[in-house]
Short mmCIF file of C-alpha atoms in Angstrom, two decimals:
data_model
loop_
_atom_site.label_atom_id
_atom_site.label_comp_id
_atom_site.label_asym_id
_atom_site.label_seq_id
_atom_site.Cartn_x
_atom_site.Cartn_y
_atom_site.Cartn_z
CA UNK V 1 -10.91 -3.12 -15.84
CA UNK V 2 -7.12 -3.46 -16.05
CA UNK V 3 -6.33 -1.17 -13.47
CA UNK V 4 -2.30 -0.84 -12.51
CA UNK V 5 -2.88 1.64 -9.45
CA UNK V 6 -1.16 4.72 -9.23
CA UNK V 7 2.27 3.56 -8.10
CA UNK V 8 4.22 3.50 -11.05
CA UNK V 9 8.29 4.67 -10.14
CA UNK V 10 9.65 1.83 -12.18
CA UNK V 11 8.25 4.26 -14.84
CA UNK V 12 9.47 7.74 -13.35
CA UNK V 13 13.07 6.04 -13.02
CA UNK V 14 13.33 5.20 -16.81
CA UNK V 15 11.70 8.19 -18.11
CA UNK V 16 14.24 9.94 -15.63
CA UNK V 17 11.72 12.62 -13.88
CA UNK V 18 9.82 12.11 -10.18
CA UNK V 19 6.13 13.48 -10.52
CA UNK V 20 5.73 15.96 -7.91
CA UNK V 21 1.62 15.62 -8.70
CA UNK V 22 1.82 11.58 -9.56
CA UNK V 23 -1.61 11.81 -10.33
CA UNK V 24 -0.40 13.14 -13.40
CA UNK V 25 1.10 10.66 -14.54
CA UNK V 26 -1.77 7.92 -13.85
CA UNK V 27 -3.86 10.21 -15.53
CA UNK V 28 -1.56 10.13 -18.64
CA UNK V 29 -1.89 6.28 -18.36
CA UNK V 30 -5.12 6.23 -18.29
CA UNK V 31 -7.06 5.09 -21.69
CA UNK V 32 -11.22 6.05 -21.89
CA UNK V 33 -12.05 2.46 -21.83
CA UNK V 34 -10.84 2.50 -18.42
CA UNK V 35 -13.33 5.39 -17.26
CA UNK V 36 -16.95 6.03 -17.03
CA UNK V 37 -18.25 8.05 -19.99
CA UNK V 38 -19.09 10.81 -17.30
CA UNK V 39 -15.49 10.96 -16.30
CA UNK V 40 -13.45 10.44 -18.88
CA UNK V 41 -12.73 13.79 -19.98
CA UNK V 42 -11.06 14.84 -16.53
CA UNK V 43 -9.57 11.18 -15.58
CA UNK V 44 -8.10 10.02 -19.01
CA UNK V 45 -5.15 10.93 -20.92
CA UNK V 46 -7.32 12.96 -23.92
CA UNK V 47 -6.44 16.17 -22.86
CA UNK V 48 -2.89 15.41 -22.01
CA UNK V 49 -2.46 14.40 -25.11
CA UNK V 50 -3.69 17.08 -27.03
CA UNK V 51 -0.96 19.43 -25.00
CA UNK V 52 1.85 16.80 -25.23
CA UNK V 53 1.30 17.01 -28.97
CA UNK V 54 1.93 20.72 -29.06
CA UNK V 55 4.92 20.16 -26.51
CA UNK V 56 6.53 17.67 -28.67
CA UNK V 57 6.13 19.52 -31.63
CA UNK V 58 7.81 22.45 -30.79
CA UNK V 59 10.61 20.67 -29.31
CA UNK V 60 11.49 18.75 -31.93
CA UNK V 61 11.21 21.88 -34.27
CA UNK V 62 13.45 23.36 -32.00
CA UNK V 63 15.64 20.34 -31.71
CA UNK V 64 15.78 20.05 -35.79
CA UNK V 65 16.56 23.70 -36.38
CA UNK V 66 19.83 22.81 -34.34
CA UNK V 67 21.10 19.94 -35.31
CA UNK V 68 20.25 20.59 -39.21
CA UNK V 69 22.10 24.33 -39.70
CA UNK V 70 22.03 23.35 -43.56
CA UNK V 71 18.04 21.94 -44.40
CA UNK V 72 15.77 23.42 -45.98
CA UNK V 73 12.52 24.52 -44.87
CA UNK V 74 11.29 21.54 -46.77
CA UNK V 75 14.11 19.11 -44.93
CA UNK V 76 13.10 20.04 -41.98
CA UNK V 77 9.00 19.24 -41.61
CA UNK V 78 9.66 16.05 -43.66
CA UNK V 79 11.78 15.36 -40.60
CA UNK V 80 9.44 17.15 -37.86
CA UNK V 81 6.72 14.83 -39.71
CA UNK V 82 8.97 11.61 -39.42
CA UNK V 83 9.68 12.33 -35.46
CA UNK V 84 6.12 13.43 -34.46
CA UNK V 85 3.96 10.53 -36.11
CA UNK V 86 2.38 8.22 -34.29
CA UNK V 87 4.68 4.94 -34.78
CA UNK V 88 7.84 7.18 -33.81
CA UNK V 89 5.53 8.06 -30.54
CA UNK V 90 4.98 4.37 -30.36
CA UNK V 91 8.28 3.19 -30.67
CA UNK V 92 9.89 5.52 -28.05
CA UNK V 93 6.80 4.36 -25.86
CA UNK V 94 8.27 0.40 -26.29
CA UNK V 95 11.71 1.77 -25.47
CA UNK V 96 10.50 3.16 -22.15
CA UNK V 97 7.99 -0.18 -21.75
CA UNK V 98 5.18 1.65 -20.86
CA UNK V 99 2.85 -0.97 -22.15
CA UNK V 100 2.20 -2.76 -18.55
CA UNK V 101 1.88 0.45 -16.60
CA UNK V 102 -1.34 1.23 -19.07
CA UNK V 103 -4.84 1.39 -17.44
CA UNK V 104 -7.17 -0.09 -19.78
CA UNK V 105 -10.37 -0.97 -19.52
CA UNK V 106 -11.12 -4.98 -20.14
CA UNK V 107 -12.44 -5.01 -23.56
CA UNK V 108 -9.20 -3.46 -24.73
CA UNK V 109 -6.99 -5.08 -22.33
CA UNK V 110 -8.36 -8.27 -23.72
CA UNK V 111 -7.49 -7.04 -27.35
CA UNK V 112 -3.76 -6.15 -27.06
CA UNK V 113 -4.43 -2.46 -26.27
CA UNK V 114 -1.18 -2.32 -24.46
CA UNK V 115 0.37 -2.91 -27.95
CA UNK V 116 -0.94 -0.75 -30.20
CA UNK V 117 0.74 1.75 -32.07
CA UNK V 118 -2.39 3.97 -31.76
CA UNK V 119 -2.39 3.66 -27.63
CA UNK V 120 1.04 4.02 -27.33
CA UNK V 121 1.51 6.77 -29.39
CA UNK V 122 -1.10 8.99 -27.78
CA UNK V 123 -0.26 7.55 -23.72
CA UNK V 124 3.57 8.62 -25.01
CA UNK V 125 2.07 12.12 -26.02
CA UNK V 126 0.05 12.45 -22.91
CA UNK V 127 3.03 11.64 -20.52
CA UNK V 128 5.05 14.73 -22.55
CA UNK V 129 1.96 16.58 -21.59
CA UNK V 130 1.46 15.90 -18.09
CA UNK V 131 5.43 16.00 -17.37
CA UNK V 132 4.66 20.02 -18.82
CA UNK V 133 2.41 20.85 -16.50
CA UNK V 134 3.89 19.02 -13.47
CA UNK V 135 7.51 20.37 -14.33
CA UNK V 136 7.45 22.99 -17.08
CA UNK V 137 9.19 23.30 -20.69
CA UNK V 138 12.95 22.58 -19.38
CA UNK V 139 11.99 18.78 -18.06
CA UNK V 140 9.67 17.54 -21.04
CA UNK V 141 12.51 19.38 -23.59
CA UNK V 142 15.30 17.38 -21.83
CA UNK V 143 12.54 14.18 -21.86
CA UNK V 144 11.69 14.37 -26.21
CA UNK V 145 15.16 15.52 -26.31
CA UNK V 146 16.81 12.63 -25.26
CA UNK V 147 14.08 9.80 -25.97
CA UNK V 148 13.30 11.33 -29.21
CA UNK V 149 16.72 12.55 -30.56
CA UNK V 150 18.12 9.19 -31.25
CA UNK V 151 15.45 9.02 -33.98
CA UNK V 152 16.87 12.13 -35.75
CA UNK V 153 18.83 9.93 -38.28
CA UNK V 154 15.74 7.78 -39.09
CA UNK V 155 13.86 10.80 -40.47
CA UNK V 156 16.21 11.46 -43.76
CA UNK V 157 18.17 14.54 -42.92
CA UNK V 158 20.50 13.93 -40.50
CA UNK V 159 23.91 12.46 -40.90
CA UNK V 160 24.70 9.09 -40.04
CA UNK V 161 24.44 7.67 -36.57
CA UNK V 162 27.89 8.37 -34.57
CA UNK V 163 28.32 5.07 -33.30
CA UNK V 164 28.16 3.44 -36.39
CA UNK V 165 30.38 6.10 -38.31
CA UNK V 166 33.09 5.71 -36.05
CA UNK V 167 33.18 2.03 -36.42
CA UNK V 168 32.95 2.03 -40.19
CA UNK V 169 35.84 4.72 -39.64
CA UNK V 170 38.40 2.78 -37.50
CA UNK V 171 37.41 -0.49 -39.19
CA UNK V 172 38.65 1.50 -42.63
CA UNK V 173 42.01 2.09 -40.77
CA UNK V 174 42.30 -1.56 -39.76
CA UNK V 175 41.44 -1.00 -36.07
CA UNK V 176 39.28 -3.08 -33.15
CA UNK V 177 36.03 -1.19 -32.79
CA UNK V 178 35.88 1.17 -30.20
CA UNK V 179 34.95 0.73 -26.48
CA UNK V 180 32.86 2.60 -25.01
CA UNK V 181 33.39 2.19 -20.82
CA UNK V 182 31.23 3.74 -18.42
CA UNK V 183 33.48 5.26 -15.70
CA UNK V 184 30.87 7.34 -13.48
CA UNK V 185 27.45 7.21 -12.60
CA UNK V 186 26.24 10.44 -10.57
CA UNK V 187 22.17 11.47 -9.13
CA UNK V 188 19.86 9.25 -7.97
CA UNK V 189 18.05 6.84 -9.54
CA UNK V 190 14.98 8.92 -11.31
CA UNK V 191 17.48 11.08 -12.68
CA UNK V 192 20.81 9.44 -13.39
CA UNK V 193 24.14 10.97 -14.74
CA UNK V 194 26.64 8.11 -16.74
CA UNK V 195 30.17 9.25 -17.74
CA UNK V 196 31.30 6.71 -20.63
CA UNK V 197 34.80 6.92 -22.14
CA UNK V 198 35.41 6.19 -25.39
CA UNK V 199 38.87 4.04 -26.09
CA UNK V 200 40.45 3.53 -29.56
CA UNK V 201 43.36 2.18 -30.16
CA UNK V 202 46.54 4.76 -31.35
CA UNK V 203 44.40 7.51 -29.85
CA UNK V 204 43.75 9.56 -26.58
CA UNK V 205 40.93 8.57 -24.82
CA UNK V 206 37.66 10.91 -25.06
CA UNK V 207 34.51 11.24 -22.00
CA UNK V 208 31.40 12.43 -22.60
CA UNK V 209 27.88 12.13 -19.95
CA UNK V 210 24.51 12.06 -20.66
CA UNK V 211 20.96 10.85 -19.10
CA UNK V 212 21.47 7.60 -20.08
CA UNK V 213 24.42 5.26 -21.49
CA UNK V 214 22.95 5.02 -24.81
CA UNK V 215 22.76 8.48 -25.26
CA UNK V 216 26.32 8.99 -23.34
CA UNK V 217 27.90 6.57 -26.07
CA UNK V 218 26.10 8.48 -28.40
CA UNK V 219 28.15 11.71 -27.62
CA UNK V 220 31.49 10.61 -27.12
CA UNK V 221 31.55 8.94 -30.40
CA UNK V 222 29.93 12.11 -31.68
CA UNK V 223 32.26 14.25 -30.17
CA UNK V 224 35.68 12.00 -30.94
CA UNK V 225 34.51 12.31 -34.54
CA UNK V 226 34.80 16.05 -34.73
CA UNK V 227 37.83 16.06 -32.66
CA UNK V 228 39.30 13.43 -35.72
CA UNK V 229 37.71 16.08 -38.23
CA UNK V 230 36.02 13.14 -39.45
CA UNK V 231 32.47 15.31 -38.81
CA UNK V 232 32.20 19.45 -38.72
CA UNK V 233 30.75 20.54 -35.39
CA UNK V 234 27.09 21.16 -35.24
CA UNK V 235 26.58 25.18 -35.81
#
């Protein structure tokens, strides 16, 4: 059995929330091949992940309805569909490398089961659950909100990404890209605060914070571009 132990705060720090019940979180980890037939129901990640699915799914409906004042009904569950699929689930699992924290029994330890889309997916969807009912709706919405979010643009309705707007934008006007700098970093280190400032040449420099510096960047370029009227604010 490929058994990691129940230590994992490597993993609390980059998903950015401290288990108060880390059991939890092993148990979110924790695929059937790992567990005895008579135990698997209470001691893997199955019924997690059937919450975490519900969890996600409203969030990201929530999230949509937001960010998308002007789509349609139709817009938005192609979208919700896009964000909520498996290989999305998967992908956001990579990002947070959650592959070598997995416990797996051997068979599918031997057989890559840290890298499948399938796994991932559904250990992703079982953390969202357990981080629920350790925490309650505010943590996991700030969790899909700012793992997931950065995926809005890849599911067809949402406007371009910011970043890369506002560098098509100042490279139109014959300017360096921007820089993005980070100037703060508050909280400790499961739950980290950056401050990045944005700095353009011919104009007055912007800050904007956020969970992580990706999604910090993110928001200052966001923001600078409605300030420049280049984008409308989100209603």
């Amino acid at each position: 059995m490929s058994q990691r132990g129940k230590g994992h705060g490597k993993l609390e720090a980059r998903l950015g929330y401290k288990f108060a019940d880390p059991e939890l979180l092993n148990r979110a980890l924790t695929h059937s091949s790992a567990i005895s037939p008579a135990r698997r129901v209470a001691q893997s990640y199955q019924r997690l992940e059937f919450l975490g699915d519900r969890v996600l799914g409203l969030v990201v409906a929530d999230m949509l309805y937001r960010r998308l004042p002007k789509a349609t009904e139709g817009d938005l569950s192609r979208s919700l569909n896009a964000l909520v699929r498996k290989e999305t689930c998967a992908a956001v699992a990579r990002d947070l490398d959650i592959g070598p924290d997995l416990n797996l029994g051997d068979s599918e330890a031997r057989t890559g089961g840290a890298e499948k889309d399938a796994i991932l997916g559904d250990v992703m969807e079982a953390v969202i659950g357990a981080i629920y009912i350790d925490g309650g709706l505010g943590p996991a919405y700030e969790l899909v909100e700012r793992l997931f979010g950065g995926h809005v643009n890849e599911s067809g309705t949402e406007r371009a990404d910011a970043k890369t707007t506002l560098q098509e934008w100042a490279q139109g006007r014959g300017l360096e890209p921007p820089a993005y700098v980070e100037i703060d970093r508050t909280g400790p280190d499961h739950a980290p605060e950056f401050t990045i400032a944005i700095k353009l040449s011919g104009y007055s420099e912007l800050t904007a914070t956020g969970p992580s510096k990706k999604l910090a960047e993110h928001k200052a370029a966001e923001a600078f571009l409605v300030r420049e009227r280049v984008w409308q604010a989100a209603s």
